[in-house]
mmCIF file with all atom_site columns, C-alpha atoms in Angstrom:
data_model
loop_
_atom_site.group_PDB
_atom_site.id
_atom_site.type_symbol
_atom_site.label_atom_id
_atom_site.label_alt_id
_atom_site.label_comp_id
_atom_site.label_asym_id
_atom_site.label_entity_id
_atom_site.label_seq_id
_atom_site.pdbx_PDB_ins_code
_atom_site.Cartn_x
_atom_site.Cartn_y
_atom_site.Cartn_z
_atom_site.occupancy
_atom_site.B_iso_or_equiv
_atom_site.pdbx_formal_charge
_atom_site.auth_seq_id
_atom_site.auth_comp_id
_atom_site.auth_asym_id
_atom_site.auth_atom_id
_atom_site.pdbx_PDB_model_num
ATOM 1   C CA . UNK A 1 1   ? 0.000  0.000  0.000  1.00 0.00 ? 1   UNK A CA 1
ATOM 2   C CA . UNK A 1 2   ? 2.146  2.922  -1.213 1.00 0.00 ? 2   UNK A CA 1
ATOM 3   C CA . UNK A 1 3   ? -0.336 5.610  -0.170 1.00 0.00 ? 3   UNK A CA 1
ATOM 4   C CA . UNK A 1 4   ? -0.563 4.160  3.313  1.00 0.00 ? 4   UNK A CA 1
ATOM 5   C CA . UNK A 1 5   ? 3.225  4.007  3.584  1.00 0.00 ? 5   UNK A CA 1
ATOM 6   C CA . UNK A 1 6   ? 3.840  7.467  2.181  1.00 0.00 ? 6   UNK A CA 1
ATOM 7   C CA . UNK A 1 7   ? 0.761  9.408  3.304  1.00 0.00 ? 7   UNK A CA 1
ATOM 8   C CA . UNK A 1 8   ? 2.818  11.659 5.583  1.00 0.00 ? 8   UNK A CA 1
ATOM 9   C CA . UNK A 1 9   ? 5.168  12.633 2.794  1.00 0.00 ? 9   UNK A CA 1
ATOM 10  C CA . UNK A 1 10  ? 2.312  13.108 0.324  1.00 0.00 ? 10  UNK A CA 1
ATOM 11  C CA . UNK A 1 11  ? 0.540  15.373 2.833  1.00 0.00 ? 11  UNK A CA 1
ATOM 12  C CA . UNK A 1 12  ? 3.703  17.364 3.492  1.00 0.00 ? 12  UNK A CA 1
ATOM 13  C CA . UNK A 1 13  ? 4.436  17.769 -0.212 1.00 0.00 ? 13  UNK A CA 1
ATOM 14  C CA . UNK A 1 14  ? 0.852  18.941 -0.795 1.00 0.00 ? 14  UNK A CA 1
ATOM 15  C CA . UNK A 1 15  ? 1.223  21.497 2.003  1.00 0.00 ? 15  UNK A CA 1
ATOM 16  C CA . UNK A 1 16  ? 4.560  22.626 0.570  1.00 0.00 ? 16  UNK A CA 1
ATOM 17  C CA . UNK A 1 17  ? 2.954  23.125 -2.864 1.00 0.00 ? 17  UNK A CA 1
ATOM 18  C CA . UNK A 1 18  ? 0.140  25.111 -1.200 1.00 0.00 ? 18  UNK A CA 1
ATOM 19  C CA . UNK A 1 19  ? 2.643  27.296 0.679  1.00 0.00 ? 19  UNK A CA 1
ATOM 20  C CA . UNK A 1 20  ? 4.777  27.979 -2.400 1.00 0.00 ? 20  UNK A CA 1
ATOM 21  C CA . UNK A 1 21  ? 1.738  28.389 -4.642 1.00 0.00 ? 21  UNK A CA 1
ATOM 22  C CA . UNK A 1 22  ? 0.128  30.870 -2.271 1.00 0.00 ? 22  UNK A CA 1
ATOM 23  C CA . UNK A 1 23  ? 3.313  32.934 -2.308 1.00 0.00 ? 23  UNK A CA 1
ATOM 24  C CA . UNK A 1 24  ? 3.476  32.777 -6.113 1.00 0.00 ? 24  UNK A CA 1
ATOM 25  C CA . UNK A 1 25  ? -0.125 33.996 -6.260 1.00 0.00 ? 25  UNK A CA 1
ATOM 26  C CA . UNK A 1 26  ? 0.799  36.878 -3.925 1.00 0.00 ? 26  UNK A CA 1
ATOM 27  C CA . UNK A 1 27  ? -1.519 35.622 -1.200 1.00 0.00 ? 27  UNK A CA 1
ATOM 28  C CA . UNK A 1 28  ? 0.664  33.836 1.401  1.00 0.00 ? 28  UNK A CA 1
ATOM 29  C CA . UNK A 1 29  ? -1.414 31.235 3.186  1.00 0.00 ? 29  UNK A CA 1
ATOM 30  C CA . UNK A 1 30  ? -0.762 32.879 6.561  1.00 0.00 ? 30  UNK A CA 1
ATOM 31  C CA . UNK A 1 31  ? -2.714 36.033 5.570  1.00 0.00 ? 31  UNK A CA 1
ATOM 32  C CA . UNK A 1 32  ? -6.156 34.921 6.801  1.00 0.00 ? 32  UNK A CA 1
ATOM 33  C CA . UNK A 1 33  ? -4.693 33.898 10.170 1.00 0.00 ? 33  UNK A CA 1
ATOM 34  C CA . UNK A 1 34  ? -2.746 37.145 10.489 1.00 0.00 ? 34  UNK A CA 1
ATOM 35  C CA . UNK A 1 35  ? -5.839 39.194 9.660  1.00 0.00 ? 35  UNK A CA 1
ATOM 36  C CA . UNK A 1 36  ? -7.611 37.599 12.623 1.00 0.00 ? 36  UNK A CA 1
ATOM 37  C CA . UNK A 1 37  ? -4.983 39.140 14.926 1.00 0.00 ? 37  UNK A CA 1
ATOM 38  C CA . UNK A 1 38  ? -4.065 42.425 13.229 1.00 0.00 ? 38  UNK A CA 1
ATOM 39  C CA . UNK A 1 39  ? -6.322 45.492 12.875 1.00 0.00 ? 39  UNK A CA 1
ATOM 40  C CA . UNK A 1 40  ? -7.709 46.086 9.378  1.00 0.00 ? 40  UNK A CA 1
ATOM 41  C CA . UNK A 1 41  ? -5.777 49.349 8.875  1.00 0.00 ? 41  UNK A CA 1
ATOM 42  C CA . UNK A 1 42  ? -2.523 47.337 8.621  1.00 0.00 ? 42  UNK A CA 1
ATOM 43  C CA . UNK A 1 43  ? -3.731 44.746 6.093  1.00 0.00 ? 43  UNK A CA 1
ATOM 44  C CA . UNK A 1 44  ? -2.643 46.728 3.017  1.00 0.00 ? 44  UNK A CA 1
ATOM 45  C CA . UNK A 1 45  ? 0.703  47.863 4.410  1.00 0.00 ? 45  UNK A CA 1
ATOM 46  C CA . UNK A 1 46  ? 3.759  46.428 2.611  1.00 0.00 ? 46  UNK A CA 1
ATOM 47  C CA . UNK A 1 47  ? 5.271  45.297 5.916  1.00 0.00 ? 47  UNK A CA 1
ATOM 48  C CA . UNK A 1 48  ? 2.202  43.221 6.738  1.00 0.00 ? 48  UNK A CA 1
ATOM 49  C CA . UNK A 1 49  ? 2.374  41.366 3.432  1.00 0.00 ? 49  UNK A CA 1
ATOM 50  C CA . UNK A 1 50  ? 6.179  40.998 3.631  1.00 0.00 ? 50  UNK A CA 1
ATOM 51  C CA . UNK A 1 51  ? 5.887  39.562 7.149  1.00 0.00 ? 51  UNK A CA 1
ATOM 52  C CA . UNK A 1 52  ? 3.410  36.984 5.881  1.00 0.00 ? 52  UNK A CA 1
ATOM 53  C CA . UNK A 1 53  ? 5.726  36.050 3.012  1.00 0.00 ? 53  UNK A CA 1
ATOM 54  C CA . UNK A 1 54  ? 8.514  35.372 5.510  1.00 0.00 ? 54  UNK A CA 1
ATOM 55  C CA . UNK A 1 55  ? 6.278  33.396 7.843  1.00 0.00 ? 55  UNK A CA 1
ATOM 56  C CA . UNK A 1 56  ? 4.794  31.387 4.976  1.00 0.00 ? 56  UNK A CA 1
ATOM 57  C CA . UNK A 1 57  ? 8.325  30.760 3.668  1.00 0.00 ? 57  UNK A CA 1
ATOM 58  C CA . UNK A 1 58  ? 9.435  29.452 7.055  1.00 0.00 ? 58  UNK A CA 1
ATOM 59  C CA . UNK A 1 59  ? 6.379  27.175 7.190  1.00 0.00 ? 59  UNK A CA 1
ATOM 60  C CA . UNK A 1 60  ? 7.179  25.979 3.667  1.00 0.00 ? 60  UNK A CA 1
ATOM 61  C CA . UNK A 1 61  ? 10.767 25.242 4.692  1.00 0.00 ? 61  UNK A CA 1
ATOM 62  C CA . UNK A 1 62  ? 9.627  23.396 7.823  1.00 0.00 ? 62  UNK A CA 1
ATOM 63  C CA . UNK A 1 63  ? 7.155  21.319 5.840  1.00 0.00 ? 63  UNK A CA 1
ATOM 64  C CA . UNK A 1 64  ? 9.853  20.622 3.245  1.00 0.00 ? 64  UNK A CA 1
ATOM 65  C CA . UNK A 1 65  ? 12.260 19.454 5.957  1.00 0.00 ? 65  UNK A CA 1
ATOM 66  C CA . UNK A 1 66  ? 9.545  17.209 7.400  1.00 0.00 ? 66  UNK A CA 1
ATOM 67  C CA . UNK A 1 67  ? 8.822  15.752 3.943  1.00 0.00 ? 67  UNK A CA 1
ATOM 68  C CA . UNK A 1 68  ? 12.505 15.079 3.254  1.00 0.00 ? 68  UNK A CA 1
ATOM 69  C CA . UNK A 1 69  ? 13.075 13.517 6.683  1.00 0.00 ? 69  UNK A CA 1
ATOM 70  C CA . UNK A 1 70  ? 9.990  11.334 6.335  1.00 0.00 ? 70  UNK A CA 1
ATOM 71  C CA . UNK A 1 71  ? 10.935 10.271 2.817  1.00 0.00 ? 71  UNK A CA 1
ATOM 72  C CA . UNK A 1 72  ? 14.465 9.396  3.966  1.00 0.00 ? 72  UNK A CA 1
ATOM 73  C CA . UNK A 1 73  ? 13.026 7.294  6.782  1.00 0.00 ? 73  UNK A CA 1
ATOM 74  C CA . UNK A 1 74  ? 10.614 5.519  4.456  1.00 0.00 ? 74  UNK A CA 1
ATOM 75  C CA . UNK A 1 75  ? 12.742 5.113  1.327  1.00 0.00 ? 75  UNK A CA 1
ATOM 76  C CA . UNK A 1 76  ? 16.271 4.740  2.696  1.00 0.00 ? 76  UNK A CA 1
ATOM 77  C CA . UNK A 1 77  ? 15.831 3.411  6.225  1.00 0.00 ? 77  UNK A CA 1
ATOM 78  C CA . UNK A 1 78  ? 12.592 1.534  5.415  1.00 0.00 ? 78  UNK A CA 1
ATOM 79  C CA . UNK A 1 79  ? 11.203 2.624  8.777  1.00 0.00 ? 79  UNK A CA 1
ATOM 80  C CA . UNK A 1 80  ? 8.454  5.243  8.846  1.00 0.00 ? 80  UNK A CA 1
ATOM 81  C CA . UNK A 1 81  ? 8.597  5.326  12.654 1.00 0.00 ? 81  UNK A CA 1
ATOM 82  C CA . UNK A 1 82  ? 12.347 5.903  12.913 1.00 0.00 ? 82  UNK A CA 1
ATOM 83  C CA . UNK A 1 83  ? 12.941 8.117  15.948 1.00 0.00 ? 83  UNK A CA 1
ATOM 84  C CA . UNK A 1 84  ? 14.993 10.708 14.062 1.00 0.00 ? 84  UNK A CA 1
ATOM 85  C CA . UNK A 1 85  ? 13.359 10.858 10.629 1.00 0.00 ? 85  UNK A CA 1
ATOM 86  C CA . UNK A 1 86  ? 9.811  10.033 11.674 1.00 0.00 ? 86  UNK A CA 1
ATOM 87  C CA . UNK A 1 87  ? 9.637  12.102 14.822 1.00 0.00 ? 87  UNK A CA 1
ATOM 88  C CA . UNK A 1 88  ? 12.459 14.312 16.091 1.00 0.00 ? 88  UNK A CA 1
ATOM 89  C CA . UNK A 1 89  ? 13.424 16.109 12.867 1.00 0.00 ? 89  UNK A CA 1
ATOM 90  C CA . UNK A 1 90  ? 9.823  16.603 11.779 1.00 0.00 ? 90  UNK A CA 1
ATOM 91  C CA . UNK A 1 91  ? 8.656  17.860 15.178 1.00 0.00 ? 91  UNK A CA 1
ATOM 92  C CA . UNK A 1 92  ? 11.683 20.159 15.494 1.00 0.00 ? 92  UNK A CA 1
ATOM 93  C CA . UNK A 1 93  ? 10.897 21.708 12.104 1.00 0.00 ? 93  UNK A CA 1
ATOM 94  C CA . UNK A 1 94  ? 7.299  22.416 13.157 1.00 0.00 ? 94  UNK A CA 1
ATOM 95  C CA . UNK A 1 95  ? 8.433  23.858 16.504 1.00 0.00 ? 95  UNK A CA 1
ATOM 96  C CA . UNK A 1 96  ? 10.753 26.241 14.655 1.00 0.00 ? 96  UNK A CA 1
ATOM 97  C CA . UNK A 1 97  ? 7.920  27.342 12.344 1.00 0.00 ? 97  UNK A CA 1
ATOM 98  C CA . UNK A 1 98  ? 5.495  27.811 15.242 1.00 0.00 ? 98  UNK A CA 1
ATOM 99  C CA . UNK A 1 99  ? 8.008  29.787 17.254 1.00 0.00 ? 99  UNK A CA 1
ATOM 100 C CA . UNK A 1 100 ? 9.030  31.925 14.266 1.00 0.00 ? 100 UNK A CA 1
ATOM 101 C CA . UNK A 1 101 ? 5.341  32.714 13.656 1.00 0.00 ? 101 UNK A CA 1
ATOM 102 C CA . UNK A 1 102 ? 5.075  33.998 17.214 1.00 0.00 ? 102 UNK A CA 1
ATOM 103 C CA . UNK A 1 103 ? 8.467  35.740 17.368 1.00 0.00 ? 103 UNK A CA 1
ATOM 104 C CA . UNK A 1 104 ? 8.903  37.452 13.986 1.00 0.00 ? 104 UNK A CA 1
ATOM 105 C CA . UNK A 1 105 ? 5.876  39.810 14.113 1.00 0.00 ? 105 UNK A CA 1
ATOM 106 C CA . UNK A 1 106 ? 7.292  41.229 17.363 1.00 0.00 ? 106 UNK A CA 1
ATOM 107 C CA . UNK A 1 107 ? 10.541 41.958 15.505 1.00 0.00 ? 107 UNK A CA 1
ATOM 108 C CA . UNK A 1 108 ? 8.643  43.739 12.724 1.00 0.00 ? 108 UNK A CA 1
ATOM 109 C CA . UNK A 1 109 ? 6.611  45.793 15.215 1.00 0.00 ? 109 UNK A CA 1
ATOM 110 C CA . UNK A 1 110 ? 9.752  46.768 17.155 1.00 0.00 ? 110 UNK A CA 1
ATOM 111 C CA . UNK A 1 111 ? 11.407 47.960 13.926 1.00 0.00 ? 111 UNK A CA 1
ATOM 112 C CA . UNK A 1 112 ? 8.316  49.925 12.875 1.00 0.00 ? 112 UNK A CA 1
ATOM 113 C CA . UNK A 1 113 ? 7.873  51.824 16.159 1.00 0.00 ? 113 UNK A CA 1
ATOM 114 C CA . UNK A 1 114 ? 10.662 54.396 15.642 1.00 0.00 ? 114 UNK A CA 1
ATOM 115 C CA . UNK A 1 115 ? 9.292  55.263 12.181 1.00 0.00 ? 115 UNK A CA 1
ATOM 116 C CA . UNK A 1 116 ? 5.889  55.919 13.726 1.00 0.00 ? 116 UNK A CA 1
ATOM 117 C CA . UNK A 1 117 ? 7.321  57.657 16.824 1.00 0.00 ? 117 UNK A CA 1
ATOM 118 C CA . UNK A 1 118 ? 5.712  55.057 19.080 1.00 0.00 ? 118 UNK A CA 1
ATOM 119 C CA . UNK A 1 119 ? 7.044  53.486 22.212 1.00 0.00 ? 119 UNK A CA 1
ATOM 120 C CA . UNK A 1 120 ? 6.703  49.857 23.134 1.00 0.00 ? 120 UNK A CA 1
ATOM 121 C CA . UNK A 1 121 ? 8.622  46.780 24.103 1.00 0.00 ? 121 UNK A CA 1
ATOM 122 C CA . UNK A 1 122 ? 12.096 46.305 22.636 1.00 0.00 ? 122 UNK A CA 1
ATOM 123 C CA . UNK A 1 123 ? 12.899 43.851 19.892 1.00 0.00 ? 123 UNK A CA 1
ATOM 124 C CA . UNK A 1 124 ? 12.784 40.329 21.307 1.00 0.00 ? 124 UNK A CA 1
ATOM 125 C CA . UNK A 1 125 ? 16.151 38.589 21.387 1.00 0.00 ? 125 UNK A CA 1
ATOM 126 C CA . UNK A 1 126 ? 16.966 35.614 19.170 1.00 0.00 ? 126 UNK A CA 1
ATOM 127 C CA . UNK A 1 127 ? 17.061 33.535 22.339 1.00 0.00 ? 127 UNK A CA 1
ATOM 128 C CA . UNK A 1 128 ? 13.252 33.923 22.497 1.00 0.00 ? 128 UNK A CA 1
ATOM 129 C CA . UNK A 1 129 ? 13.099 32.226 19.107 1.00 0.00 ? 129 UNK A CA 1
ATOM 130 C CA . UNK A 1 130 ? 15.504 29.448 20.056 1.00 0.00 ? 130 UNK A CA 1
ATOM 131 C CA . UNK A 1 131 ? 14.466 28.681 23.646 1.00 0.00 ? 131 UNK A CA 1
ATOM 132 C CA . UNK A 1 132 ? 11.640 26.226 22.807 1.00 0.00 ? 132 UNK A CA 1
ATOM 133 C CA . UNK A 1 133 ? 13.904 24.311 20.437 1.00 0.00 ? 133 UNK A CA 1
ATOM 134 C CA . UNK A 1 134 ? 16.791 24.349 22.906 1.00 0.00 ? 134 UNK A CA 1
ATOM 135 C CA . UNK A 1 135 ? 14.345 23.179 25.566 1.00 0.00 ? 135 UNK A CA 1
ATOM 136 C CA . UNK A 1 136 ? 13.741 20.057 23.490 1.00 0.00 ? 136 UNK A CA 1
ATOM 137 C CA . UNK A 1 137 ? 17.394 18.991 23.487 1.00 0.00 ? 137 UNK A CA 1
ATOM 138 C CA . UNK A 1 138 ? 17.258 17.374 26.926 1.00 0.00 ? 138 UNK A CA 1
ATOM 139 C CA . UNK A 1 139 ? 14.123 15.295 26.233 1.00 0.00 ? 139 UNK A CA 1
ATOM 140 C CA . UNK A 1 140 ? 15.591 14.278 22.854 1.00 0.00 ? 140 UNK A CA 1
ATOM 141 C CA . UNK A 1 141 ? 18.768 13.179 24.617 1.00 0.00 ? 141 UNK A CA 1
ATOM 142 C CA . UNK A 1 142 ? 16.678 11.086 26.998 1.00 0.00 ? 142 UNK A CA 1
ATOM 143 C CA . UNK A 1 143 ? 14.841 9.539  24.022 1.00 0.00 ? 143 UNK A CA 1
ATOM 144 C CA . UNK A 1 144 ? 18.146 8.750  22.312 1.00 0.00 ? 144 UNK A CA 1
ATOM 145 C CA . UNK A 1 145 ? 19.292 6.916  25.430 1.00 0.00 ? 145 UNK A CA 1
ATOM 146 C CA . UNK A 1 146 ? 15.958 5.213  26.142 1.00 0.00 ? 146 UNK A CA 1
ATOM 147 C CA . UNK A 1 147 ? 15.432 3.959  22.586 1.00 0.00 ? 147 UNK A CA 1
ATOM 148 C CA . UNK A 1 148 ? 19.090 3.329  21.763 1.00 0.00 ? 148 UNK A CA 1
ATOM 149 C CA . UNK A 1 149 ? 18.669 5.745  18.836 1.00 0.00 ? 149 UNK A CA 1
ATOM 150 C CA . UNK A 1 150 ? 22.289 6.776  18.700 1.00 0.00 ? 150 UNK A CA 1
ATOM 151 C CA . UNK A 1 151 ? 25.529 6.483  20.601 1.00 0.00 ? 151 UNK A CA 1
ATOM 152 C CA . UNK A 1 152 ? 25.404 7.012  24.357 1.00 0.00 ? 152 UNK A CA 1
ATOM 153 C CA . UNK A 1 153 ? 27.682 10.052 24.034 1.00 0.00 ? 153 UNK A CA 1
ATOM 154 C CA . UNK A 1 154 ? 25.102 11.711 21.756 1.00 0.00 ? 154 UNK A CA 1
ATOM 155 C CA . UNK A 1 155 ? 22.274 11.224 24.255 1.00 0.00 ? 155 UNK A CA 1
ATOM 156 C CA . UNK A 1 156 ? 24.403 12.499 27.124 1.00 0.00 ? 156 UNK A CA 1
ATOM 157 C CA . UNK A 1 157 ? 25.688 15.436 25.052 1.00 0.00 ? 157 UNK A CA 1
ATOM 158 C CA . UNK A 1 158 ? 22.129 16.456 24.082 1.00 0.00 ? 158 UNK A CA 1
ATOM 159 C CA . UNK A 1 159 ? 21.062 16.357 27.729 1.00 0.00 ? 159 UNK A CA 1
ATOM 160 C CA . UNK A 1 160 ? 24.042 18.383 28.958 1.00 0.00 ? 160 UNK A CA 1
ATOM 161 C CA . UNK A 1 161 ? 23.949 20.913 26.115 1.00 0.00 ? 161 UNK A CA 1
ATOM 162 C CA . UNK A 1 162 ? 20.182 21.287 26.546 1.00 0.00 ? 162 UNK A CA 1
ATOM 163 C CA . UNK A 1 163 ? 20.474 22.010 30.259 1.00 0.00 ? 163 UNK A CA 1
ATOM 164 C CA . UNK A 1 164 ? 23.386 24.422 29.756 1.00 0.00 ? 164 UNK A CA 1
ATOM 165 C CA . UNK A 1 165 ? 21.696 26.337 26.920 1.00 0.00 ? 165 UNK A CA 1
ATOM 166 C CA . UNK A 1 166 ? 18.322 26.612 28.669 1.00 0.00 ? 166 UNK A CA 1
ATOM 167 C CA . UNK A 1 167 ? 20.082 27.857 31.800 1.00 0.00 ? 167 UNK A CA 1
ATOM 168 C CA . UNK A 1 168 ? 22.148 30.311 29.766 1.00 0.00 ? 168 UNK A CA 1
ATOM 169 C CA . UNK A 1 169 ? 19.143 31.605 27.784 1.00 0.00 ? 169 UNK A CA 1
ATOM 170 C CA . UNK A 1 170 ? 17.056 31.984 30.929 1.00 0.00 ? 170 UNK A CA 1
ATOM 171 C CA . UNK A 1 171 ? 19.840 33.975 32.619 1.00 0.00 ? 171 UNK A CA 1
ATOM 172 C CA . UNK A 1 172 ? 20.180 36.221 29.560 1.00 0.00 ? 172 UNK A CA 1
ATOM 173 C CA . UNK A 1 173 ? 16.440 36.957 29.431 1.00 0.00 ? 173 UNK A CA 1
ATOM 174 C CA . UNK A 1 174 ? 15.345 40.090 31.263 1.00 0.00 ? 174 UNK A CA 1
ATOM 175 C CA . UNK A 1 175 ? 13.432 39.374 34.433 1.00 0.00 ? 175 UNK A CA 1
ATOM 176 C CA . UNK A 1 176 ? 9.692  39.785 34.031 1.00 0.00 ? 176 UNK A CA 1
ATOM 177 C CA . UNK A 1 177 ? 7.928  41.711 36.764 1.00 0.00 ? 177 UNK A CA 1
ATOM 178 C CA . UNK A 1 178 ? 5.738  39.705 39.084 1.00 0.00 ? 178 UNK A CA 1
ATOM 179 C CA . UNK A 1 179 ? 2.097  40.553 39.761 1.00 0.00 ? 179 UNK A CA 1
ATOM 180 C CA . UNK A 1 180 ? 3.124  43.216 42.299 1.00 0.00 ? 180 UNK A CA 1
ATOM 181 C CA . UNK A 1 181 ? 5.244  44.993 39.683 1.00 0.00 ? 181 UNK A CA 1
ATOM 182 C CA . UNK A 1 182 ? 8.593  43.926 41.198 1.00 0.00 ? 182 UNK A CA 1
ATOM 183 C CA . UNK A 1 183 ? 11.347 42.464 39.024 1.00 0.00 ? 183 UNK A CA 1
#
């Protein structure tokens, strides 16, 4: 049953074609979702459309990575449930796309504020983009060890690097005030 074996890749390729096609038609597929969250007066601004091109492009790239990883698992490894190609790589790609979708509009808004003489929060650091992905390193290391999905040193290294990076990123992040307004 080829369709049953390759349904994930077929779905991902279809989504990739939709993402690229929507960009080619000058209507990135993220536009309807963005319009639900952004006031109407911004919908025709070039920055709004450009932001949606970038976000749609990142989603297209993530879906492409998932399709390639899944196809490698199916066609080369002959294992659609391979821990790396069937799960970790594909989930990591989606996490990156989700986080970029949340993070990038804040970057655009921070860059637009000076032009409009508005005040607001500063540009979020890149660590805000990376923290969810870095936070996955430790659980992935545990999975590598638990499922013997790589050498022991790799599992241990992922755990250690994950803990160190999360600690480092959390220290670098500015303290958020608590409910009483204290830092």
